[in-house]
Coordinates of C-alpha atoms in Angstrom, one line a residue:
Chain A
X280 CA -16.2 -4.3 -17.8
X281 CA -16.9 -0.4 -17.2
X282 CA -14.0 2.1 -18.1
X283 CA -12.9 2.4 -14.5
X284 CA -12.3 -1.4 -14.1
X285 CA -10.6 -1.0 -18.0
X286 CA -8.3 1.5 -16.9
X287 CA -7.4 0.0 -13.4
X288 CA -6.5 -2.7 -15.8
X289 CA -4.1 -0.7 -18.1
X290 CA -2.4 0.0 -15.0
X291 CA -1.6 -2.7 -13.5
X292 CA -0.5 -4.1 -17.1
X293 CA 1.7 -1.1 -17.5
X294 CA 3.0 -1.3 -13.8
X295 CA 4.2 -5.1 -15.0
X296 CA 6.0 -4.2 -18.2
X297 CA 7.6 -1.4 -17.0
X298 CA 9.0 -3.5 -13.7
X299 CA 9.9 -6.4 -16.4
X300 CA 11.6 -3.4 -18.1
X301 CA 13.8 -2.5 -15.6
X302 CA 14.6 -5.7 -14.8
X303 CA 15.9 -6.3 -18.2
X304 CA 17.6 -3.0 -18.4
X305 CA 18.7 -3.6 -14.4
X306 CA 20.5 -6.9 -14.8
X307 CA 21.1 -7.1 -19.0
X308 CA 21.6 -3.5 -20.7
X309 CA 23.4 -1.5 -18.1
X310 CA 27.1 -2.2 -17.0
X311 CA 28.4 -2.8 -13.6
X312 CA 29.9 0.4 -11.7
X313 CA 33.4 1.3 -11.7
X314 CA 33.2 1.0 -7.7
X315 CA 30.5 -1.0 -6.8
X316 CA 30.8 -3.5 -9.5
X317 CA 27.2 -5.9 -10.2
X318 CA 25.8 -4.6 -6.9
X319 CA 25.0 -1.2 -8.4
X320 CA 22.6 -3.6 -10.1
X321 CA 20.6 -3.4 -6.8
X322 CA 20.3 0.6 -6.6
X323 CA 17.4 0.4 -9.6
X324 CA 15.3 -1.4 -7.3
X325 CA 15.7 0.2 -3.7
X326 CA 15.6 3.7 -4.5
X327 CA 12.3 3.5 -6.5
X328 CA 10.7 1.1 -3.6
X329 CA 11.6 3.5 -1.0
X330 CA 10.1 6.3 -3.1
X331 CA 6.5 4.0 -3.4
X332 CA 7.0 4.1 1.0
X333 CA 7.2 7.6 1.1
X334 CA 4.5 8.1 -1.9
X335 CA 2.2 5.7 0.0
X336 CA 2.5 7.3 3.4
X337 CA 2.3 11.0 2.1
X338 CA -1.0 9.5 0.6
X339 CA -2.4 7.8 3.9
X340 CA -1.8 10.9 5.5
X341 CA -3.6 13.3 2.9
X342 CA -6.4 10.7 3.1
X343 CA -6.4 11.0 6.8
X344 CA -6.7 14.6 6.9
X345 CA -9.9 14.2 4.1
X346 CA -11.2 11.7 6.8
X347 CA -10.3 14.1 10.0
X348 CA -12.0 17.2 8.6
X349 CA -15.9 17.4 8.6
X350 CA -16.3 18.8 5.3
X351 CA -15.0 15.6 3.7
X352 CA -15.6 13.1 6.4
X353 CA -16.1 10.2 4.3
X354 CA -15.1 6.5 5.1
X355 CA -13.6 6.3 1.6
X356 CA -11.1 8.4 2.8
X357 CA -10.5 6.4 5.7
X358 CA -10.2 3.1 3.7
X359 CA -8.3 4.8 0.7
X360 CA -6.0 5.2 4.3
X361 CA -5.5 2.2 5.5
X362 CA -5.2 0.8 1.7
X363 CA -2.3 3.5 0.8
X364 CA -0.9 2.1 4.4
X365 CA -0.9 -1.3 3.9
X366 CA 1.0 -1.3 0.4
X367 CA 3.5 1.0 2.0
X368 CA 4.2 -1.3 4.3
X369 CA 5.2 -3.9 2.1
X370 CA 7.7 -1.9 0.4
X371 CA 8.7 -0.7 3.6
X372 CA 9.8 -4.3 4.0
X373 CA 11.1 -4.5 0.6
X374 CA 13.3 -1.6 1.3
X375 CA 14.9 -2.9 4.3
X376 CA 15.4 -6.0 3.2
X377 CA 17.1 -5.0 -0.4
X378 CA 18.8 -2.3 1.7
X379 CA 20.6 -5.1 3.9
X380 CA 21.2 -7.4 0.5
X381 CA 23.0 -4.4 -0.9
X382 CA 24.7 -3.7 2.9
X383 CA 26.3 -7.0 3.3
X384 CA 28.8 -7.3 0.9
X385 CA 29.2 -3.4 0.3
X386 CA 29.6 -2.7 4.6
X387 CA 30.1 -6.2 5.6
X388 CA 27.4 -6.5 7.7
X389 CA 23.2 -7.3 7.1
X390 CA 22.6 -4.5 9.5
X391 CA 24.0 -1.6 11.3
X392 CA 22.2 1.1 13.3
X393 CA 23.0 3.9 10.7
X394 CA 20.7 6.8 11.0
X395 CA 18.9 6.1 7.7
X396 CA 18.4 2.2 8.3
X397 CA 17.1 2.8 11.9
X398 CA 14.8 5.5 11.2
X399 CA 13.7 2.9 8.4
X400 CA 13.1 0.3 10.7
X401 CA 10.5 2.7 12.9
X402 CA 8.9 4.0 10.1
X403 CA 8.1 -0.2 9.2
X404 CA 7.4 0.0 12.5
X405 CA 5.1 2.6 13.0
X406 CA 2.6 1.8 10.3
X407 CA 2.6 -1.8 11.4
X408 CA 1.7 -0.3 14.3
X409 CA -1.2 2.0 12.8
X410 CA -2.3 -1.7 10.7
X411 CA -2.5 -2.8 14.0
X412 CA -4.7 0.2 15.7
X413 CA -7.2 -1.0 12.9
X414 CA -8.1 -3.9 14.1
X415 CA -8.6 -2.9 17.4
X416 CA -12.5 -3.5 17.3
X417 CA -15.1 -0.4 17.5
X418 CA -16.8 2.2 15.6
X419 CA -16.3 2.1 12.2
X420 CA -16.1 6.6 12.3
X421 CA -14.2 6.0 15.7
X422 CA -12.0 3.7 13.9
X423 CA -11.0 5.7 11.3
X424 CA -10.6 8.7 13.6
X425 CA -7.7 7.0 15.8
X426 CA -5.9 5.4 12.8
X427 CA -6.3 8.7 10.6
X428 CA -4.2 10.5 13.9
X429 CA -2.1 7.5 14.1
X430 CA -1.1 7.7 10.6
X431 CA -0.4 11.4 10.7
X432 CA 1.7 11.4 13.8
X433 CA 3.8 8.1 11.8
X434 CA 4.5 10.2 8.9
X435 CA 6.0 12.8 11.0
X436 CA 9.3 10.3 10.3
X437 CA 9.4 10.3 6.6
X438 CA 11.0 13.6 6.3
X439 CA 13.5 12.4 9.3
X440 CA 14.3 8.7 7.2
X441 CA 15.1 11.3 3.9
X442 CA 16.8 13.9 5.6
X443 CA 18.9 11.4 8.0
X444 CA 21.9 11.0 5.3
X445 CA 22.2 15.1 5.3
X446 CA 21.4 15.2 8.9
X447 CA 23.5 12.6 10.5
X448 CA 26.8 11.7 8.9
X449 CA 26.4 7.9 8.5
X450 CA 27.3 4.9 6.2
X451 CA 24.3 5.1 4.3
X452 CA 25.0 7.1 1.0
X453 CA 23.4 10.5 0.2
X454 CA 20.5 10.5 -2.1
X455 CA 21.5 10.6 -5.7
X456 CA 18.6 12.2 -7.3
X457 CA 16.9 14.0 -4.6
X458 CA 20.1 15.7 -3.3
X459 CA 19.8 19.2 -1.8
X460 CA 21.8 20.7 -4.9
X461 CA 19.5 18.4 -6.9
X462 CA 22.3 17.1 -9.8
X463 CA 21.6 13.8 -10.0
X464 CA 24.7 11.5 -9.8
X465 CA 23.8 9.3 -12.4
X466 CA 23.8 9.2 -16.0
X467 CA 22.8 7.7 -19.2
X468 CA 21.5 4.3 -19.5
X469 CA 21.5 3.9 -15.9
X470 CA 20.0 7.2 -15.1
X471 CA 17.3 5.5 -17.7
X472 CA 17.2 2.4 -15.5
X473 CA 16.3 4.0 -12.7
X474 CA 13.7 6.2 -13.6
X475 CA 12.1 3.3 -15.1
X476 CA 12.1 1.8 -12.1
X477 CA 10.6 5.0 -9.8
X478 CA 7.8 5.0 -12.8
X479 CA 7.2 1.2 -12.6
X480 CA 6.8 0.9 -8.9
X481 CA 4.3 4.0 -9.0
X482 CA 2.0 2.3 -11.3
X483 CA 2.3 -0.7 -9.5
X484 CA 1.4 1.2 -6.2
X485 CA -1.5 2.8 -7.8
X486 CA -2.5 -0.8 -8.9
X487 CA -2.1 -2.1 -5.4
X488 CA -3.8 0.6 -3.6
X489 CA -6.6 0.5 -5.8
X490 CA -7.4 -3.4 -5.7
X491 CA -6.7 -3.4 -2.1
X492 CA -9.2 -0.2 -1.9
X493 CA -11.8 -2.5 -4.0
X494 CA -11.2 -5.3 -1.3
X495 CA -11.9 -2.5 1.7
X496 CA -15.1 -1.8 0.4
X497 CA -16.7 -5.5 0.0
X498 CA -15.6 -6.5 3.2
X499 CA -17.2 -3.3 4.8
X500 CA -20.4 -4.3 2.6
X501 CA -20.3 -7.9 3.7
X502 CA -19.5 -6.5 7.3
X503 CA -23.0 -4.1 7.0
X504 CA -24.6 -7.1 5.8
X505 CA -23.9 -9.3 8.6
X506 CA -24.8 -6.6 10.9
X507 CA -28.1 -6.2 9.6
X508 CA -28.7 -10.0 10.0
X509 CA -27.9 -10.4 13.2
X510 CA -30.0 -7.1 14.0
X511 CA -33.3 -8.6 12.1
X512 CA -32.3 -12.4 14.0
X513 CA -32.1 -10.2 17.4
X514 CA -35.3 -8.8 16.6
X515 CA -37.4 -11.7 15.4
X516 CA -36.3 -14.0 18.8
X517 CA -37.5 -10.9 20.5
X518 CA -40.8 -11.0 19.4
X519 CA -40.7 -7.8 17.3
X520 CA -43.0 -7.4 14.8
X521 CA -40.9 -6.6 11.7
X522 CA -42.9 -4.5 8.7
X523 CA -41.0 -3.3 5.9
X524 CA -37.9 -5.1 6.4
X525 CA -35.9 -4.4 9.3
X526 CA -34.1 -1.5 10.8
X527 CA -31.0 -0.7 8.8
X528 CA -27.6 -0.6 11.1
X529 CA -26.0 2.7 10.0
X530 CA -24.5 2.0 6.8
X531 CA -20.7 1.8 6.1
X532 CA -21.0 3.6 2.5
X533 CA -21.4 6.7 2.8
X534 CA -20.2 7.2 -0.5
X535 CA -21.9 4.8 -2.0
X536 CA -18.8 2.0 -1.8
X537 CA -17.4 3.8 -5.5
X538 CA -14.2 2.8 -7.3
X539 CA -15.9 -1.0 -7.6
Chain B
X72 CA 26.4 -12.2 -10.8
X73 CA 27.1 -12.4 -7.2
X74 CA 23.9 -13.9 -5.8
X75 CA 23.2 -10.8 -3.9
X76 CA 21.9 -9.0 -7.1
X77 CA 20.1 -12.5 -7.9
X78 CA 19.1 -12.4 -4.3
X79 CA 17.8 -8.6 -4.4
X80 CA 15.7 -9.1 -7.3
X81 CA 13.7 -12.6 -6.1
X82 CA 12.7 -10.9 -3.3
X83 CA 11.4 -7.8 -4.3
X84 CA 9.6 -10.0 -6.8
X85 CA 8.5 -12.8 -4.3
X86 CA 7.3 -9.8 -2.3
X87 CA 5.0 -7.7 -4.8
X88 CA 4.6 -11.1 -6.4
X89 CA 2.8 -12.8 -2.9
X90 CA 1.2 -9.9 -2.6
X91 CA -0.7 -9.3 -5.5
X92 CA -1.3 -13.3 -5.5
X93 CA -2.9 -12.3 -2.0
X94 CA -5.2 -9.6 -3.8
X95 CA -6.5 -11.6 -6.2
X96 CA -7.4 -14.3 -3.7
X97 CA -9.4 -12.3 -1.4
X98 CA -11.0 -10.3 -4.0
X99 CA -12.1 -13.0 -5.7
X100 CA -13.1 -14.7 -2.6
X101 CA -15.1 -11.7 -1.4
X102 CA -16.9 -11.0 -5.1
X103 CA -18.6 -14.1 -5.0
X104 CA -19.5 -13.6 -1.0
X105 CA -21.3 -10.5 -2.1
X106 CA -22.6 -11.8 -5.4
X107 CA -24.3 -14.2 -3.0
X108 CA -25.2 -12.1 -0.1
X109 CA -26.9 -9.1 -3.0
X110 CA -28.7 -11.8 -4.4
X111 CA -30.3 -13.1 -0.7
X112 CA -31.2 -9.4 0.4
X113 CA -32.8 -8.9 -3.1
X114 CA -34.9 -12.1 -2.6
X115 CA -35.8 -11.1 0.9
X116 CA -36.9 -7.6 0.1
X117 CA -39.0 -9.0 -2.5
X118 CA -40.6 -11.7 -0.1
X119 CA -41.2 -8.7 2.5
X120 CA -42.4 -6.3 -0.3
X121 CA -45.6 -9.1 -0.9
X122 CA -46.1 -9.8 2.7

């Protein structure tokens, strides 16, 4: 195994203990809360998967930029994209659905159309939505042009989902770290907890993005493959005469299909 | 606990849990497809190389 696969590795092996961690801290070490009792058990997982959202669709969007400008038009970009994308979109999901675990016995109800849950919801939305653009068929640079604008006009509502609390006076509760006079609300072994948890679910999106990058690229290889089949088949029932192999179709790696 | 703690935790661990399971699968899946497909296109540019 070459260092790159060694340290994708580490990673992922790090993202595990340090989730096992904070489970352990989450549900053995820390005590309940003087108000919300167990269920502040919960906030050590949804704050840090709704961080991973934002983290993942600030990086689809820096990667569609990359892909938008000609200087560093690259399909890596556009695949690092989509990859970023689709794990954000999982813990979209996970946020919502912890979010309404925690909602129901603290509000009484699984779901309510509070600013912060709503704008949630489109945000899940919206990049199922840009998943979906993808694999409308065409062009793999045309492709990756419409999705790379389709992801930047989705991110346009993660700073609406964070600001919502500040903008909107709803039930959802204000942020606890990220507060606009930034003094976090929590403390000690809980303040612990959590940051374990933010650091844990980073490593683990870096683990996930990168796999799923890795996945990207061999089914773009296999893809370029089959289309230079079915180019040299076409040519042969045609009659061509075929001398030196046949023609190439324009090759998917640009860059050479790296990070493998 | 409560079961909604329980609750919250199985499913952010069924979640990442499928998920990675999903990974795996396909990765593996598409190595060997292009273990196999490298290996063909090898053989066939050697073939067309001594024609």
């Amino acid at each position: 195994m070459n260092r790159s696969g060694v340290l994708v590795r580490l990673i992922g092996l790090l993202a595990i203990i340090g989730i096992v961690g904070t489970y352990w801290m989450g549900l053995v070490v820390t005590p309940p809360d003087v108000f919300q009792g167990n269920l502040v058990r919960l906030v050590y997982l949804h704050p840090p998967v709704a961080w991973v959202a934002y983290l993942a669709y600030g990086v689809t969007s820096l990667a569609s930029i990359a892909f938008l400008w000609k200087r560093t038009r690259n399909l890596k970009w556009d695949r690092l994209a989509a990859s970023s994308a689709e794990v954000g979109v999982l813990f979209t999901g996970l946020t919502l659905v912890t979010g309404s675990i925690w909602g129901r016995p603290t509000w009484g109800v699984w779901w309510t159309w509070d600013a912060r849950l709503t704008t949630t919801a489109l945000l899940f939305l919206l990049y199922l939505g840009y998943l979906a653009i993808r694999r409308i068929p065409g062009d793999r640079y045309k492709v990756g042009t419409r999705s790379a604008v389709a992801g930047l006009v989705a991110f346009i509502d993660v700073p609406i989902v964070h600001q919502s609390v500040v903008w909107w006076k709803t039930l959802h509760q204000g942020a606890t770290v990220l507060n606009p006079s930034l003094s976090p609300k929590i403390h000690g072994e809980m303040a612990w907890t959590l940051l374990l948890g933010f650091v844990s679910f980073t490593l683990l999106y870096v683990w996930f993005t990168i796999k799923r990058y890795q996945v990207a690229s061999m089914t773009d290889e296999l893809e370029d493959v089959e289309v230079d089949r079915m180019i040299r088949e076409r040519l042969e029932s045609d009659g061509g005469v075929l001398s030196g192999g046949a023609p190439r179709a324009e090759s998917n790696f640009v860059d050479g299909g790296s990070l493998k | 606990m409560n079961g909604y703690v329980e609750g919250g935790y199985l499913v952010v661990t069924g979640g990442i849990g499928g998920y990675a399971a999903w990974l795996g699968t396909r990765a593996k899946k598409l190595r060997r497809a292009v273990v196999v497909v490298r290996d063909e296109t090898s053989v066939q540019r050697r073939s067309q190389d001594k024609s």
